[in-house]
Amino acid sequence: MEDETRSLRVGLGFDAHRFTRDRALVLGGVKMRETNGLEGHSDADVLTHAIMDALLGAAGMEDIGTLFPDADAAFEGADSVELLGSVIRLLRERGWRPVNVDAVVVCEEPRVAPQRRAMCKRLAAAMGLDVGDVTIRGT
């Protein structure tokens, strides 16, 4: 992230959730399957959550748990990519903008590669980036 008056900053985000049978699995804003998703208050999109925390950390801001608390019913079942859009607006209000995102998904299943392009497109659109500025690695 950078702006004209500050130097380039880099953030690191990480997220993990347990699997549950009764909800869809969403990664990077893309529904990977209808069942055996992840537990969570929002849609439990761990990839998007990690990206949001990385961006917020680079800007020296609070984490997503503070901005979107799980005790707030307004965020129950929320689309994490929409929350990412809110994070981007907050960053821009403070003079920051993302330059690129490089993320790694660590999981045994499902395979990330078949949906990688769709994830990059959805995330890039939410952040106002070109799709080539978003890289997702994983098997």
PDB file of C-alpha atoms in Angstrom:
ATOM      1  CA  MET A   1       0.000   0.000   0.000  1.00  0.00           C
ATOM      2  CA  GLU A   2       1.269   3.452  -0.707  1.00  0.00           C
ATOM      3  CA  ASP A   3       0.365   7.064  -1.147  1.00  0.00           C
ATOM      4  CA  GLU A   4       2.355  10.064  -2.239  1.00  0.00           C
ATOM      5  CA  THR A   5       3.366  11.227   1.257  1.00  0.00           C
ATOM      6  CA  ARG A   6       4.253   7.896   2.851  1.00  0.00           C
ATOM      7  CA  SER A   7       6.513   5.045   1.918  1.00  0.00           C
ATOM      8  CA  LEU A   8       5.365   1.686   0.666  1.00  0.00           C
ATOM      9  CA  ARG A   9       4.023  -0.610   3.394  1.00  0.00           C
ATOM     10  CA  VAL A  10       3.494  -4.358   3.432  1.00  0.00           C
ATOM     11  CA  GLY A  11       0.987  -6.249   5.565  1.00  0.00           C
ATOM     12  CA  LEU A  12       0.605  -9.888   6.516  1.00  0.00           C
ATOM     13  CA  GLY A  13      -2.734 -11.520   7.231  1.00  0.00           C
ATOM     14  CA  PHE A  14      -3.651 -15.023   8.338  1.00  0.00           C
ATOM     15  CA  ASP A  15      -6.954 -16.724   9.063  1.00  0.00           C
ATOM     16  CA  ALA A  16      -8.154 -20.240   9.855  1.00  0.00           C
ATOM     17  CA  HIS A  17     -11.599 -21.701  10.530  1.00  0.00           C
ATOM     18  CA  ARG A  18     -12.912 -25.183  11.278  1.00  0.00           C
ATOM     19  CA  PHE A  19     -14.937 -27.089   8.731  1.00  0.00           C
ATOM     20  CA  THR A  20     -18.662 -27.612   9.223  1.00  0.00           C
ATOM     21  CA  ARG A  21     -21.078 -29.642   7.128  1.00  0.00           C
ATOM     22  CA  ASP A  22     -23.959 -27.207   7.018  1.00  0.00           C
ATOM     23  CA  ARG A  23     -22.678 -24.328   4.926  1.00  0.00           C
ATOM     24  CA  ALA A  24     -21.075 -23.531   1.618  1.00  0.00           C
ATOM     25  CA  LEU A  25     -17.318 -23.190   1.268  1.00  0.00           C
ATOM     26  CA  VAL A  26     -16.346 -19.735  -0.004  1.00  0.00           C
ATOM     27  CA  LEU A  27     -12.759 -18.738  -0.833  1.00  0.00           C
ATOM     28  CA  GLY A  28     -11.821 -15.434  -2.396  1.00  0.00           C
ATOM     29  CA  GLY A  29     -15.486 -14.637  -2.921  1.00  0.00           C
ATOM     30  CA  VAL A  30     -16.068 -17.783  -4.974  1.00  0.00           C
ATOM     31  CA  LYS A  31     -18.361 -20.582  -3.832  1.00  0.00           C
ATOM     32  CA  MET A  32     -16.206 -23.697  -4.056  1.00  0.00           C
ATOM     33  CA  ARG A  33     -18.959 -26.136  -2.990  1.00  0.00           C
ATOM     34  CA  GLU A  34     -22.408 -26.139  -1.378  1.00  0.00           C
ATOM     35  CA  THR A  35     -21.538 -28.073   1.810  1.00  0.00           C
ATOM     36  CA  ASN A  36     -18.568 -28.776   4.068  1.00  0.00           C
ATOM     37  CA  GLY A  37     -17.687 -25.108   4.357  1.00  0.00           C
ATOM     38  CA  LEU A  38     -16.089 -23.206   7.189  1.00  0.00           C
ATOM     39  CA  GLU A  39     -17.570 -22.106  10.508  1.00  0.00           C
ATOM     40  CA  GLY A  40     -17.800 -18.395  11.075  1.00  0.00           C
ATOM     41  CA  HIS A  41     -20.049 -15.439  11.753  1.00  0.00           C
ATOM     42  CA  SER A  42     -19.814 -14.050   8.215  1.00  0.00           C
ATOM     43  CA  ASP A  43     -19.405 -16.326   5.187  1.00  0.00           C
ATOM     44  CA  ALA A  44     -16.104 -17.530   6.769  1.00  0.00           C
ATOM     45  CA  ASP A  45     -14.077 -16.716   3.638  1.00  0.00           C
ATOM     46  CA  VAL A  46     -10.617 -17.177   5.153  1.00  0.00           C
ATOM     47  CA  LEU A  47      -8.783 -15.947   2.066  1.00  0.00           C
ATOM     48  CA  THR A  48     -10.634 -12.641   1.958  1.00  0.00           C
ATOM     49  CA  HIS A  49     -10.324 -12.273   5.749  1.00  0.00           C
ATOM     50  CA  ALA A  50      -6.553 -12.716   5.576  1.00  0.00           C
ATOM     51  CA  ILE A  51      -6.298 -10.150   2.774  1.00  0.00           C
ATOM     52  CA  MET A  52      -8.360  -7.629   4.757  1.00  0.00           C
ATOM     53  CA  ASP A  53      -6.167  -8.094   7.833  1.00  0.00           C
ATOM     54  CA  ALA A  54      -3.017  -7.696   5.734  1.00  0.00           C
ATOM     55  CA  LEU A  55      -4.287  -4.432   4.247  1.00  0.00           C
ATOM     56  CA  LEU A  56      -5.413  -3.106   7.629  1.00  0.00           C
ATOM     57  CA  GLY A  57      -2.111  -4.100   9.237  1.00  0.00           C
ATOM     58  CA  ALA A  58      -0.114  -2.327   6.553  1.00  0.00           C
ATOM     59  CA  ALA A  59      -2.105   0.833   7.279  1.00  0.00           C
ATOM     60  CA  GLY A  60      -1.601   0.469  11.046  1.00  0.00           C
ATOM     61  CA  MET A  61      -5.315  -0.031  11.633  1.00  0.00           C
ATOM     62  CA  GLU A  62      -7.292  -2.455  13.824  1.00  0.00           C
ATOM     63  CA  ASP A  63      -8.065  -5.971  12.572  1.00  0.00           C
ATOM     64  CA  ILE A  64     -11.310  -7.189  11.008  1.00  0.00           C
ATOM     65  CA  GLY A  65     -12.514  -8.616  14.322  1.00  0.00           C
ATOM     66  CA  THR A  66     -12.575  -5.069  15.670  1.00  0.00           C
ATOM     67  CA  LEU A  67     -14.161  -3.541  12.560  1.00  0.00           C
ATOM     68  CA  PHE A  68     -16.697  -6.330  11.993  1.00  0.00           C
ATOM     69  CA  PRO A  69     -17.236  -7.998  15.397  1.00  0.00           C
ATOM     70  CA  ASP A  70     -18.883 -11.407  15.504  1.00  0.00           C
ATOM     71  CA  ALA A  71     -21.120 -10.128  18.301  1.00  0.00           C
ATOM     72  CA  ASP A  72     -22.768  -7.749  15.799  1.00  0.00           C
ATOM     73  CA  ALA A  73     -25.768  -9.368  14.086  1.00  0.00           C
ATOM     74  CA  ALA A  74     -25.300  -6.996  11.130  1.00  0.00           C
ATOM     75  CA  PHE A  75     -22.339  -9.094   9.981  1.00  0.00           C
ATOM     76  CA  GLU A  76     -23.955 -12.525  10.372  1.00  0.00           C
ATOM     77  CA  GLY A  77     -23.634 -14.327   7.044  1.00  0.00           C
ATOM     78  CA  ALA A  78     -22.017 -11.247   5.481  1.00  0.00           C
ATOM     79  CA  ASP A  79     -20.309 -11.508   2.097  1.00  0.00           C
ATOM     80  CA  SER A  80     -16.635 -11.040   2.961  1.00  0.00           C
ATOM     81  CA  VAL A  81     -15.870  -9.469  -0.415  1.00  0.00           C
ATOM     82  CA  GLU A  82     -18.390  -6.732   0.430  1.00  0.00           C
ATOM     83  CA  LEU A  83     -16.598  -6.274   3.755  1.00  0.00           C
ATOM     84  CA  LEU A  84     -13.339  -6.020   1.780  1.00  0.00           C
ATOM     85  CA  GLY A  85     -14.927  -3.161  -0.167  1.00  0.00           C
ATOM     86  CA  SER A  86     -15.648  -1.428   3.155  1.00  0.00           C
ATOM     87  CA  VAL A  87     -12.017  -1.903   4.205  1.00  0.00           C
ATOM     88  CA  ILE A  88     -10.829  -0.378   0.928  1.00  0.00           C
ATOM     89  CA  ARG A  89     -13.065   2.674   1.489  1.00  0.00           C
ATOM     90  CA  LEU A  90     -11.632   3.102   5.015  1.00  0.00           C
ATOM     91  CA  LEU A  91      -8.095   2.853   3.695  1.00  0.00           C
ATOM     92  CA  ARG A  92      -8.738   5.411   0.977  1.00  0.00           C
ATOM     93  CA  GLU A  93     -10.234   7.814   3.522  1.00  0.00           C
ATOM     94  CA  ARG A  94      -6.865   7.639   5.298  1.00  0.00           C
ATOM     95  CA  GLY A  95      -4.862   8.166   2.109  1.00  0.00           C
ATOM     96  CA  TRP A  96      -3.907   4.540   1.448  1.00  0.00           C
ATOM     97  CA  ARG A  97      -4.489   2.340  -1.567  1.00  0.00           C
ATOM     98  CA  PRO A  98      -3.506  -1.244  -2.272  1.00  0.00           C
ATOM     99  CA  VAL A  99      -0.955  -1.755  -5.014  1.00  0.00           C
ATOM    100  CA  ASN A 100      -1.047  -5.534  -5.288  1.00  0.00           C
ATOM    101  CA  VAL A 101      -2.001  -8.626  -3.293  1.00  0.00           C
ATOM    102  CA  ASP A 102      -0.163 -11.946  -3.203  1.00  0.00           C
ATOM    103  CA  ALA A 103      -1.914 -14.623  -1.138  1.00  0.00           C
ATOM    104  CA  VAL A 104      -1.267 -18.276  -0.352  1.00  0.00           C
ATOM    105  CA  VAL A 105      -4.061 -20.728   0.482  1.00  0.00           C
ATOM    106  CA  VAL A 106      -2.909 -23.701   2.535  1.00  0.00           C
ATOM    107  CA  CYS A 107      -5.408 -26.562   2.472  1.00  0.00           C
ATOM    108  CA  GLU A 108      -5.596 -30.237   1.650  1.00  0.00           C
ATOM    109  CA  GLU A 109      -8.849 -29.740  -0.212  1.00  0.00           C
ATOM    110  CA  PRO A 110     -10.526 -28.428  -2.274  1.00  0.00           C
ATOM    111  CA  ARG A 111      -8.173 -27.711  -5.119  1.00  0.00           C
ATOM    112  CA  VAL A 112      -7.735 -23.961  -5.475  1.00  0.00           C
ATOM    113  CA  ALA A 113      -6.238 -23.921  -8.979  1.00  0.00           C
ATOM    114  CA  PRO A 114      -9.504 -24.450 -10.927  1.00  0.00           C
ATOM    115  CA  GLN A 115     -11.083 -21.361  -9.302  1.00  0.00           C
ATOM    116  CA  ARG A 116      -7.954 -19.199  -8.986  1.00  0.00           C
ATOM    117  CA  ARG A 117      -8.804 -16.868 -11.884  1.00  0.00           C
ATOM    118  CA  ALA A 118     -12.380 -16.299 -10.647  1.00  0.00           C
ATOM    119  CA  MET A 119     -11.064 -15.506  -7.153  1.00  0.00           C
ATOM    120  CA  CYS A 120      -8.504 -13.033  -8.526  1.00  0.00           C
ATOM    121  CA  LYS A 121     -11.193 -11.293 -10.584  1.00  0.00           C
ATOM    122  CA  ARG A 122     -13.632 -10.948  -7.683  1.00  0.00           C
ATOM    123  CA  LEU A 123     -10.987  -9.725  -5.233  1.00  0.00           C
ATOM    124  CA  ALA A 124      -9.387  -7.337  -7.731  1.00  0.00           C
ATOM    125  CA  ALA A 125     -12.764  -5.755  -8.491  1.00  0.00           C
ATOM    126  CA  ALA A 126     -13.445  -5.207  -4.782  1.00  0.00           C
ATOM    127  CA  MET A 127     -10.071  -3.525  -4.312  1.00  0.00           C
ATOM    128  CA  GLY A 128     -10.074  -1.454  -7.493  1.00  0.00           C
ATOM    129  CA  LEU A 129      -7.062  -3.338  -8.866  1.00  0.00           C
ATOM    130  CA  ASP A 130      -6.325  -4.919 -12.217  1.00  0.00           C
ATOM    131  CA  VAL A 131      -6.756  -8.677 -12.079  1.00  0.00           C
ATOM    132  CA  GLY A 132      -3.022  -9.060 -12.807  1.00  0.00           C
ATOM    133  CA  ASP A 133      -2.269  -7.285  -9.533  1.00  0.00           C
ATOM    134  CA  VAL A 134      -3.848 -10.089  -7.493  1.00  0.00           C
ATOM    135  CA  THR A 135      -2.023 -13.406  -7.198  1.00  0.00           C
ATOM    136  CA  ILE A 136      -3.389 -16.434  -5.357  1.00  0.00           C
ATOM    137  CA  ARG A 137      -1.202 -19.448  -4.808  1.00  0.00           C
ATOM    138  CA  GLY A 138      -2.371 -22.852  -3.720  1.00  0.00           C
ATOM    139  CA  THR A 139      -2.902 -26.308  -5.087  1.00  0.00           C
TER     140      THR A 139
END
